[in-house]
C-alpha positions as CSV (number, residue, x, y, z in Angstrom):
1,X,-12.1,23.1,-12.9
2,X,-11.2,19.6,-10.8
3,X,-13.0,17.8,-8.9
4,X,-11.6,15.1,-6.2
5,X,-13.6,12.5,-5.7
6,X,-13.1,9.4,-3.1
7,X,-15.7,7.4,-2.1
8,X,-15.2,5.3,1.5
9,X,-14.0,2.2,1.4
10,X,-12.9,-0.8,3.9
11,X,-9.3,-1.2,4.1
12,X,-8.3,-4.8,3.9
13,X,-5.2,-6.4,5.5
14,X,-2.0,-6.8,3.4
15,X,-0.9,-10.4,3.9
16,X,2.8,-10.1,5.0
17,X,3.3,-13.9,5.2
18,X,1.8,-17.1,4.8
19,X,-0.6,-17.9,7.2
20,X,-2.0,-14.7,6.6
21,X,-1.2,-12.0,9.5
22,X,-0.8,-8.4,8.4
23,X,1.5,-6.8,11.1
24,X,5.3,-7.5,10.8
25,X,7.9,-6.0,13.7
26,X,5.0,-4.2,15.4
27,X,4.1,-2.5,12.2
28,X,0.5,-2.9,10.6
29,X,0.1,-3.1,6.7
30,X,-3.7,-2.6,5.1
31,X,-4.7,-1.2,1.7
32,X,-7.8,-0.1,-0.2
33,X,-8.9,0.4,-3.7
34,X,-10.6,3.5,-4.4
35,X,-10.6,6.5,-7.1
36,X,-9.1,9.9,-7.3
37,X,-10.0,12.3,-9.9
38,X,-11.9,9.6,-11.6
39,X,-8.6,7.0,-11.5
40,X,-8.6,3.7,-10.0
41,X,-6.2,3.6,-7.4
42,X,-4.3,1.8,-4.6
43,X,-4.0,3.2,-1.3
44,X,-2.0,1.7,1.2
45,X,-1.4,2.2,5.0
46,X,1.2,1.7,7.4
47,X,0.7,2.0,11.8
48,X,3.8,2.1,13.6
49,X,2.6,0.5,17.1
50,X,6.2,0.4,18.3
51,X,7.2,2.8,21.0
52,X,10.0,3.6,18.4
53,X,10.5,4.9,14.4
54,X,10.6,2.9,11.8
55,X,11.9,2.5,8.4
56,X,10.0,0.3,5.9
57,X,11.2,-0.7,2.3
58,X,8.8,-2.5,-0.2
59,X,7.9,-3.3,-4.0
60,X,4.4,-3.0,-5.0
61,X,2.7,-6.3,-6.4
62,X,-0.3,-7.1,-7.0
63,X,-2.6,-10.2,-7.8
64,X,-5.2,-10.6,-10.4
65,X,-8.3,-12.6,-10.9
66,X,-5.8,-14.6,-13.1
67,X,-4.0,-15.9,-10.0
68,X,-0.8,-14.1,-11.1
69,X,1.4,-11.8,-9.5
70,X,2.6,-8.5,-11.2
71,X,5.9,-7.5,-9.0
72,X,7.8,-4.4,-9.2
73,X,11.5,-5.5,-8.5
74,X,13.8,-3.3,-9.9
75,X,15.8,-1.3,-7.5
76,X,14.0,2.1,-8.6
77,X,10.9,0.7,-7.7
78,X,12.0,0.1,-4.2
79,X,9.8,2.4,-1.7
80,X,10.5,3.6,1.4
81,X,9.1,5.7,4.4
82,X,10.1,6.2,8.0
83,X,7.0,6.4,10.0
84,X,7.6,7.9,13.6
85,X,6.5,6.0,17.2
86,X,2.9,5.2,17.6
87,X,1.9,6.9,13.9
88,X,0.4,6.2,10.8
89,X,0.4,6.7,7.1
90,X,-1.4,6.2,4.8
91,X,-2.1,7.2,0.9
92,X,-5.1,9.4,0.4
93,X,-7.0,11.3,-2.7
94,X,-7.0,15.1,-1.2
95,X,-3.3,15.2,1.3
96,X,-0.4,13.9,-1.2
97,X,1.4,13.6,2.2
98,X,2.6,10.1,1.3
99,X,2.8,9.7,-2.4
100,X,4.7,6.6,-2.2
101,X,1.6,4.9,-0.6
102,X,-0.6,6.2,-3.6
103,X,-0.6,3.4,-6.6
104,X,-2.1,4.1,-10.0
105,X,-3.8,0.7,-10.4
106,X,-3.6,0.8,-14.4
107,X,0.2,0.5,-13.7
108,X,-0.6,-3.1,-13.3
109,X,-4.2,-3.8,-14.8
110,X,-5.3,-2.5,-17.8
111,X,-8.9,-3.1,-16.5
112,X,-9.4,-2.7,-12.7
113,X,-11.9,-6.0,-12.8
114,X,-8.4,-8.0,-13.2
115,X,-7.3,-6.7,-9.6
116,X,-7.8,-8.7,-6.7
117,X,-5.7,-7.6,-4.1
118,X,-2.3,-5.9,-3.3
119,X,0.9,-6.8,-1.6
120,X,3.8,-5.1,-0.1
121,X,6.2,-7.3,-1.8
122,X,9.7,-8.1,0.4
123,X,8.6,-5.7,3.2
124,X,11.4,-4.7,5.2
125,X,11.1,-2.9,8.5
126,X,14.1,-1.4,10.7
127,X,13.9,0.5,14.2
128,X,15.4,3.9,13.3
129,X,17.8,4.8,16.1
């Protein structure tokens, strides 16, 4: 017997460049930690406010208390998702529609008190015609 378990939590803007904003190309990038089935995980979210789809391609990173970044750049860690006009998505314990946005945190951390904060590392996003 399973039980699925998230509790609510805030989702915080991912920076997508240096003075801070989190939308890029009319799309909107926030993630949240929170656990599933008693794992620490990393949800993220993408809202498409363009009147168009769009394709997005990222690495996960993230940064610990350290003040160092743990990338994921190989090319089969590349991610991507088209995300139609005006939608969102976004990772989430119970609907495994989007397990791309879905990030085991001990994939980066051994012990979630070393997180601080994720990034959608070299986030790309193209209108899908």
């Amino acid at each position: 017997h399973q039980a699925n378990a998230q509790s609510k939590q805030e989702w915080q803007p991912i920076y997508l460049n240096i003075v801070g904003d989190n939308k890029m190309n009319g799309v909107e990038a926030s993630f949240q930690v929170n656990t599933c089935n008693g794992e620490d995980m990393i949800y993220i979210k993408f809202v498409n406010q363009n009147d168009y789809p769009v394709k997005i391609e990222w690495f996960d990173a993230v940064f610990t208390q350290a003040s160092t970044w743990i990338n994921k750049e190989k090319d089969s860690d590349k991610k991507s998702l088209t995300i139609a006009a005006k939608a969102e998505a976004k990772g989430e314990c119970f609907k495994k529609l989007y397990p791309e946005l879905c990030v085991e945190e001990k994939v980066f951390v051994a012990d979630k008190k070393d997180f601080k904060r994720y990034m959608a590392n070299q986030l790309m996003v193209t209108a899908v015609q």
